[in-house]
mmCIF file of C-alpha atoms in Angstrom:
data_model
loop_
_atom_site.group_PDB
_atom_site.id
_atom_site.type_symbol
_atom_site.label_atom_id
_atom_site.label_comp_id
_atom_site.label_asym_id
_atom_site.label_seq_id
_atom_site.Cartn_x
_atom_site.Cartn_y
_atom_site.Cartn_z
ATOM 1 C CA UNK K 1 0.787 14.402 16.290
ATOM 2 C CA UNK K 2 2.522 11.142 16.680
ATOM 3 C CA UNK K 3 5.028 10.319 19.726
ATOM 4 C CA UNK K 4 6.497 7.164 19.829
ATOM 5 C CA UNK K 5 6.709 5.036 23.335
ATOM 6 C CA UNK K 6 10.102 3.790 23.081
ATOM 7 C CA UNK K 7 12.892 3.169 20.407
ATOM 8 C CA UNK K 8 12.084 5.845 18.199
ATOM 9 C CA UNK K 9 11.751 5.600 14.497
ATOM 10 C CA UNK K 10 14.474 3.112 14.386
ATOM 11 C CA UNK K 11 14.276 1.079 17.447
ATOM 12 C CA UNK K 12 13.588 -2.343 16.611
ATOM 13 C CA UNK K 13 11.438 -1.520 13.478
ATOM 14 C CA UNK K 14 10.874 -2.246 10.367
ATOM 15 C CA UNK K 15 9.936 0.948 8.492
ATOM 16 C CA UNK K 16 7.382 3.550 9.514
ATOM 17 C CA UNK K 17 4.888 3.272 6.428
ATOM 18 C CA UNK K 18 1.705 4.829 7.039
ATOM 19 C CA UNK K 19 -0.530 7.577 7.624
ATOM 20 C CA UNK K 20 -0.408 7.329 11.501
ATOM 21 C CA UNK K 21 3.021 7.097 11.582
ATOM 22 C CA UNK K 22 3.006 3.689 12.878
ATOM 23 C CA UNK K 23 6.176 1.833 13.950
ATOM 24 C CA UNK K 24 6.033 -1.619 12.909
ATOM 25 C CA UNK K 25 8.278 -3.246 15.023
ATOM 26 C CA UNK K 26 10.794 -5.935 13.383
ATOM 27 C CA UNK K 27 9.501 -8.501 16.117
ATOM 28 C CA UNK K 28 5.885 -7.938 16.548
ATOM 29 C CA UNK K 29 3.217 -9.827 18.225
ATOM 30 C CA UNK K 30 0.812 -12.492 16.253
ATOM 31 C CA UNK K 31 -1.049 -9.966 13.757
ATOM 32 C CA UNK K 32 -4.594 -10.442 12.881
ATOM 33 C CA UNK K 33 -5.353 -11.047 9.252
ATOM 34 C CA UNK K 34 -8.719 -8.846 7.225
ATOM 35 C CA UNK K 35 -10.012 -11.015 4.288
ATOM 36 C CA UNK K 36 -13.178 -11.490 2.087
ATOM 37 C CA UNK K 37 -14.089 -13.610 -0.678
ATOM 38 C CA UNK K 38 -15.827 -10.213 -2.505
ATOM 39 C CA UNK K 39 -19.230 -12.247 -3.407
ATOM 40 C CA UNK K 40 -22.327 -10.725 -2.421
ATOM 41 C CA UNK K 41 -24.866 -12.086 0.567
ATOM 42 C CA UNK K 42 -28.238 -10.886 2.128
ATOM 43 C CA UNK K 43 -28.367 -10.909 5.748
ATOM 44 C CA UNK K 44 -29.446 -15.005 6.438
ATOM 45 C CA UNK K 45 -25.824 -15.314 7.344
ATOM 46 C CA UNK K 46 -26.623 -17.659 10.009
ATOM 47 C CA UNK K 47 -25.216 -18.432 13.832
ATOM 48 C CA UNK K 48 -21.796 -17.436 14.824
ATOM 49 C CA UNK K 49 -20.693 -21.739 14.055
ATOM 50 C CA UNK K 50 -21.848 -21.257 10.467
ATOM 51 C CA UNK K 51 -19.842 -17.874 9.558
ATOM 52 C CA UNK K 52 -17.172 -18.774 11.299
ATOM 53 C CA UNK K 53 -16.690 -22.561 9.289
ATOM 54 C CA UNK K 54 -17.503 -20.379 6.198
ATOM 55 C CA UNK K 55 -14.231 -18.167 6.997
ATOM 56 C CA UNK K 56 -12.284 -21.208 7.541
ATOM 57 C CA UNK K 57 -13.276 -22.462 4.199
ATOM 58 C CA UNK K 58 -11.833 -19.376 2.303
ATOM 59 C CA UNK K 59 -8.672 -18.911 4.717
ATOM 60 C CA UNK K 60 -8.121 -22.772 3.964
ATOM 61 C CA UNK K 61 -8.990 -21.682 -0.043
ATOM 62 C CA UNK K 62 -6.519 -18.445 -0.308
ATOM 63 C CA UNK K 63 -3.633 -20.572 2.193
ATOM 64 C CA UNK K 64 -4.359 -18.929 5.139
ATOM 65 C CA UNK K 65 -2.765 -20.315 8.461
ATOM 66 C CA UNK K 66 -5.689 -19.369 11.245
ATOM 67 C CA UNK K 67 -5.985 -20.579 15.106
ATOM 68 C CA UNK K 68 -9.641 -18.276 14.776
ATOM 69 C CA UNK K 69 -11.687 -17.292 11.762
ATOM 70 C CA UNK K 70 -14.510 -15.549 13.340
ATOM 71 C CA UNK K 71 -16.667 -13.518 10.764
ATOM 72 C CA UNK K 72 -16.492 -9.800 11.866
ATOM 73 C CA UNK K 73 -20.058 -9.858 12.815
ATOM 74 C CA UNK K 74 -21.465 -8.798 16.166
ATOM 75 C CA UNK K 75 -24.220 -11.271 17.754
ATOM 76 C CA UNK K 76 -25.797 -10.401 21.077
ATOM 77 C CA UNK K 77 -23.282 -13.206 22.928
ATOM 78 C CA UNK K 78 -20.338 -12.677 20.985
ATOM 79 C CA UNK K 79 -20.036 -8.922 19.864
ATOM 80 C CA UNK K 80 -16.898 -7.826 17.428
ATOM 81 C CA UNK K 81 -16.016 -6.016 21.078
ATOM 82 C CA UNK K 82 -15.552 -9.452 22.756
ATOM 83 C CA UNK K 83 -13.038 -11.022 20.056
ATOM 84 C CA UNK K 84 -9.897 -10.560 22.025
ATOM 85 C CA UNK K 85 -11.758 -12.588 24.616
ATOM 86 C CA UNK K 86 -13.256 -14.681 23.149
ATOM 87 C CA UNK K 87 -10.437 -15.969 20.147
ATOM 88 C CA UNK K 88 -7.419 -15.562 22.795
ATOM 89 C CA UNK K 89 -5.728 -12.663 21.096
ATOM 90 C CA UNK K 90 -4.402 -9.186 22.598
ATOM 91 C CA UNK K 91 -6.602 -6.198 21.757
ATOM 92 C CA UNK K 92 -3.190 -4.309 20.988
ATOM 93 C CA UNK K 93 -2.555 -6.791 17.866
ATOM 94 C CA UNK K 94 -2.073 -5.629 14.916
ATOM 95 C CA UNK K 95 -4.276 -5.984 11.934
ATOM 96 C CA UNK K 96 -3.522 -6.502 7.757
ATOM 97 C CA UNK K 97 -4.984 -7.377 5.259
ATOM 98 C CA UNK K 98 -4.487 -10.422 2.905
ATOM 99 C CA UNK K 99 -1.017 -8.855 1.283
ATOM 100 C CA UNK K 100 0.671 -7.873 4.048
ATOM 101 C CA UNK K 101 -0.399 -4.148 4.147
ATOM 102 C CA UNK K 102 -1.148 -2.611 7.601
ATOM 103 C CA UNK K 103 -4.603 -1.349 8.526
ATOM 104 C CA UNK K 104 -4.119 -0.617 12.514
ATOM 105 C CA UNK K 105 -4.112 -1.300 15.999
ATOM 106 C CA UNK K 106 -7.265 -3.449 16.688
ATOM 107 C CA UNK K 107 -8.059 -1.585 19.967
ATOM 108 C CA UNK K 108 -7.426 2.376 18.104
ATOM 109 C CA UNK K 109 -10.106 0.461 14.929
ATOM 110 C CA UNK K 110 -12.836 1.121 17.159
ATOM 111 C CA UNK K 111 -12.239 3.911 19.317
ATOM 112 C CA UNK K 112 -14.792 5.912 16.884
ATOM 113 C CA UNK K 113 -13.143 9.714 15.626
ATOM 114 C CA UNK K 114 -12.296 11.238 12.233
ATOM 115 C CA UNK K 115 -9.170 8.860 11.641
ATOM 116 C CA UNK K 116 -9.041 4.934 13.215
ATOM 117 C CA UNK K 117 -7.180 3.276 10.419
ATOM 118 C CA UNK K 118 -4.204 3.774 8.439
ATOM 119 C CA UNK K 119 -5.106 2.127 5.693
ATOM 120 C CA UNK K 120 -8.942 1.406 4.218
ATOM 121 C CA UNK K 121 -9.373 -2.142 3.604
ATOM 122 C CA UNK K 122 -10.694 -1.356 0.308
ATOM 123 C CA UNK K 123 -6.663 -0.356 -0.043
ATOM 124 C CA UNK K 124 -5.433 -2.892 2.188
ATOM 125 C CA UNK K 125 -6.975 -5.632 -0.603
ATOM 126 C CA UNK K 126 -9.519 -6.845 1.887
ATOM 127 C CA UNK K 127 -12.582 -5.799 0.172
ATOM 128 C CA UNK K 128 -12.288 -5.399 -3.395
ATOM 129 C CA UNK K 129 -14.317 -2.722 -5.354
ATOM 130 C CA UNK K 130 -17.260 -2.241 -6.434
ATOM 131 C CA UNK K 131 -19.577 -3.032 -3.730
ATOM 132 C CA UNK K 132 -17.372 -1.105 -1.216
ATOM 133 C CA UNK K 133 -20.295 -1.980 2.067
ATOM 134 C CA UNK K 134 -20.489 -5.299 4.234
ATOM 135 C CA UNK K 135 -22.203 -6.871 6.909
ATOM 136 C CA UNK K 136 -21.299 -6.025 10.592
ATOM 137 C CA UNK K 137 -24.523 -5.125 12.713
ATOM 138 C CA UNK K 138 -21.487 -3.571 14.965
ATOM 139 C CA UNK K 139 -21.173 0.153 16.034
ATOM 140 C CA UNK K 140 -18.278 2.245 15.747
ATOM 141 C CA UNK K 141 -17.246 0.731 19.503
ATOM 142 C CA UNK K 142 -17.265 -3.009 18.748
ATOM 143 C CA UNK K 143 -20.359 -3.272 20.026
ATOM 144 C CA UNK K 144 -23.710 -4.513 18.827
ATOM 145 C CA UNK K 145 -25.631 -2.110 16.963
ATOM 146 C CA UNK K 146 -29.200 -1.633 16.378
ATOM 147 C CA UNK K 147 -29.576 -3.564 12.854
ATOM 148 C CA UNK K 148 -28.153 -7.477 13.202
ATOM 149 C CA UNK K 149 -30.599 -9.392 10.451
ATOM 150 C CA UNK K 150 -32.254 -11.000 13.184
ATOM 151 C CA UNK K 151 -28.823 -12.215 14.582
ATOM 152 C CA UNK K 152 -28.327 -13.037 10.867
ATOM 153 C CA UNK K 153 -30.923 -15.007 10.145
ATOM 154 C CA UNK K 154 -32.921 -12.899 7.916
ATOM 155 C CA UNK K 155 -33.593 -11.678 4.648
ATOM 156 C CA UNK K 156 -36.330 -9.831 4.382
ATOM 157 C CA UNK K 157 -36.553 -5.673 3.429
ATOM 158 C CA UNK K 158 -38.518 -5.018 6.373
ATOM 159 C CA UNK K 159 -35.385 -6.115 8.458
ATOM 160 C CA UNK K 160 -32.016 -4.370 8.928
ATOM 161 C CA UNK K 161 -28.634 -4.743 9.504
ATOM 162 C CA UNK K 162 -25.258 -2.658 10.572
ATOM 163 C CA UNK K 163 -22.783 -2.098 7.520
ATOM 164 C CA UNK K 164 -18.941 -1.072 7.136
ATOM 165 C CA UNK K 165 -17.959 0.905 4.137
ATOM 166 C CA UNK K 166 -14.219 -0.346 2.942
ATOM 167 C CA UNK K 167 -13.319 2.938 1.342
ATOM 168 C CA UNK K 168 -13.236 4.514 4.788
ATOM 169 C CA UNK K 169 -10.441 5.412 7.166
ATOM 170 C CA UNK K 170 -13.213 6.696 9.782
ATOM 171 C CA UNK K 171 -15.762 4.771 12.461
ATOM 172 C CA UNK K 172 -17.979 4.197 9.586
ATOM 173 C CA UNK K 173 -15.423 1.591 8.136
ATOM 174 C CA UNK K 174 -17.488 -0.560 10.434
ATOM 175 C CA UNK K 175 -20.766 1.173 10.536
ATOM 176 C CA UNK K 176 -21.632 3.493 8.032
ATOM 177 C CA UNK K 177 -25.423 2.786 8.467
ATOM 178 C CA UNK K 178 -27.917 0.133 8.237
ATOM 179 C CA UNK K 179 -29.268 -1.750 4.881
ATOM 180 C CA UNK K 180 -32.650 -3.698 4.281
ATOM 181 C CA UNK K 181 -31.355 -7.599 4.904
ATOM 182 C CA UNK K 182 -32.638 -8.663 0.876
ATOM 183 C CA UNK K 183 -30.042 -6.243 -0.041
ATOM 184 C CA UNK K 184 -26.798 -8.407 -1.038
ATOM 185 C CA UNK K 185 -23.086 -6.905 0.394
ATOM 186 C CA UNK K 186 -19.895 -8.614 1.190
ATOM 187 C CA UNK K 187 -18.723 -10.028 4.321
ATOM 188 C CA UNK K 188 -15.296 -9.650 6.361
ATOM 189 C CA UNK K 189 -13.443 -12.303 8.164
ATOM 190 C CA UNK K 190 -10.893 -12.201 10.532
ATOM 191 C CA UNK K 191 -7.598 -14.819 10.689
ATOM 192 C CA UNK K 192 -6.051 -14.985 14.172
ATOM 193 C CA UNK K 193 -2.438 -16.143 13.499
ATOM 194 C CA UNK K 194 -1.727 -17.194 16.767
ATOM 195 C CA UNK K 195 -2.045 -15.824 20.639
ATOM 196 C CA UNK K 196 -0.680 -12.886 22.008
ATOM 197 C CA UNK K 197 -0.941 -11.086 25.668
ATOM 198 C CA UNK K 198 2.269 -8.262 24.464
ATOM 199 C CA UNK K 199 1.441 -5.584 23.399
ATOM 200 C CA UNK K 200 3.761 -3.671 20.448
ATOM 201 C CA UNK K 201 6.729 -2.233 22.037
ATOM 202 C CA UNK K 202 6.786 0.489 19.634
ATOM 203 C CA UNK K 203 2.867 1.666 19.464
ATOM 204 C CA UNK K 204 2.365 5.480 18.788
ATOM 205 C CA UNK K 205 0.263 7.196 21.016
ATOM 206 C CA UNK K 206 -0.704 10.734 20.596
ATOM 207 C CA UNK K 207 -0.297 13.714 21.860
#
């Protein structure tokens, strides 16, 4: 069950419009931005430098306005965990996708649990269908998991790597289990829109 902190259902937001009975309030923080440009890559990704300018290319391509285009990829010095930190954003941001429609809280995305987003980002137009699964070699906590493509750097069968599944509303949106790095999948960026230390005034907690 859903309790709001303050305002209600009507103070200072928009509409409540999801599953989680989120508040979106009318004067939010900076919100973080899901997108993917749907082709399919095998786990030679490279260094954190060379996803990142690749997401920066498609934000630039699809008019995206980003401070941060990290790829949501975990690397043993700069795990999906880290982000806040390292991009300057506030774990408490919230998240869309490319239209507008809300997927979450970025801290409650990877708190693991039956339910950690409101919307799937196969719904939320981030990842388009088929080929629902995409690279993350990150566990259900933000945090490295055991298959990273050699830090992205490989392709070969006998190596593996972490995948999300973007039909999910569950943990395994970002890890649903771990594919052989020749296997091509999609990738996931994330658009910082600007810096943020507030957090919502209108977050739902529960009870």
């Amino acid at each position: 069950m859903s309790t709001w902190l303050s305002g209600g259902a009507t103070g200072g937001c928009e509409v409540s419009r999801d599953a989680l009975c989120m508040c979106i309030p009318a004067t939010a923080p900076p919100r973080l931005v899901l997108y993917s440009d749907n082709r399919l890559y095998a786990g030679n990704l490279g260094n954190r430098a060379t996803t990142t300018a690749q997401c920066a290319a498609y934000a630039t391509n699809i008019g995206l306005s980003c401070t941060s285009t990290p790829m949501l990829l975990s690397y043993t010095a700069t795990p999906v965990s880290n982000f806040p930190t390292l991009f300057s954003f506030s774990s408490e941001a919230w998240v869309e996708g490319p239209t507008g429609k809300i997927i979450g809280l970025w801290s409650t995305m990877f708190k693991g649990g039956s339910t950690v987003l409101s919307t799937s980002l196969n719904t939320a137009e981030v990842v388009s269908s088929p080929y629902d699964f995409y690279w993350t070699g990150t566990n259900n906590a933000g945090a490295i998991s055991g298959g990273t493509c050699s830090q992205f750097t490989s392709a070969l069968s006998t190596d593996i790597g972490g995948a999300g599944y973007a039909q999910s509303t569950t943990a395994t949106w970002v890890f649903a289990g771990n594919g052989q790095c020749n296997t091509g999948i999609k990738t996931v960026c994330v658009c910082v829109t600007g810096t943020s230390t507030t957090s919502p005034s209108h977050a739902p907690t529960s009870n």
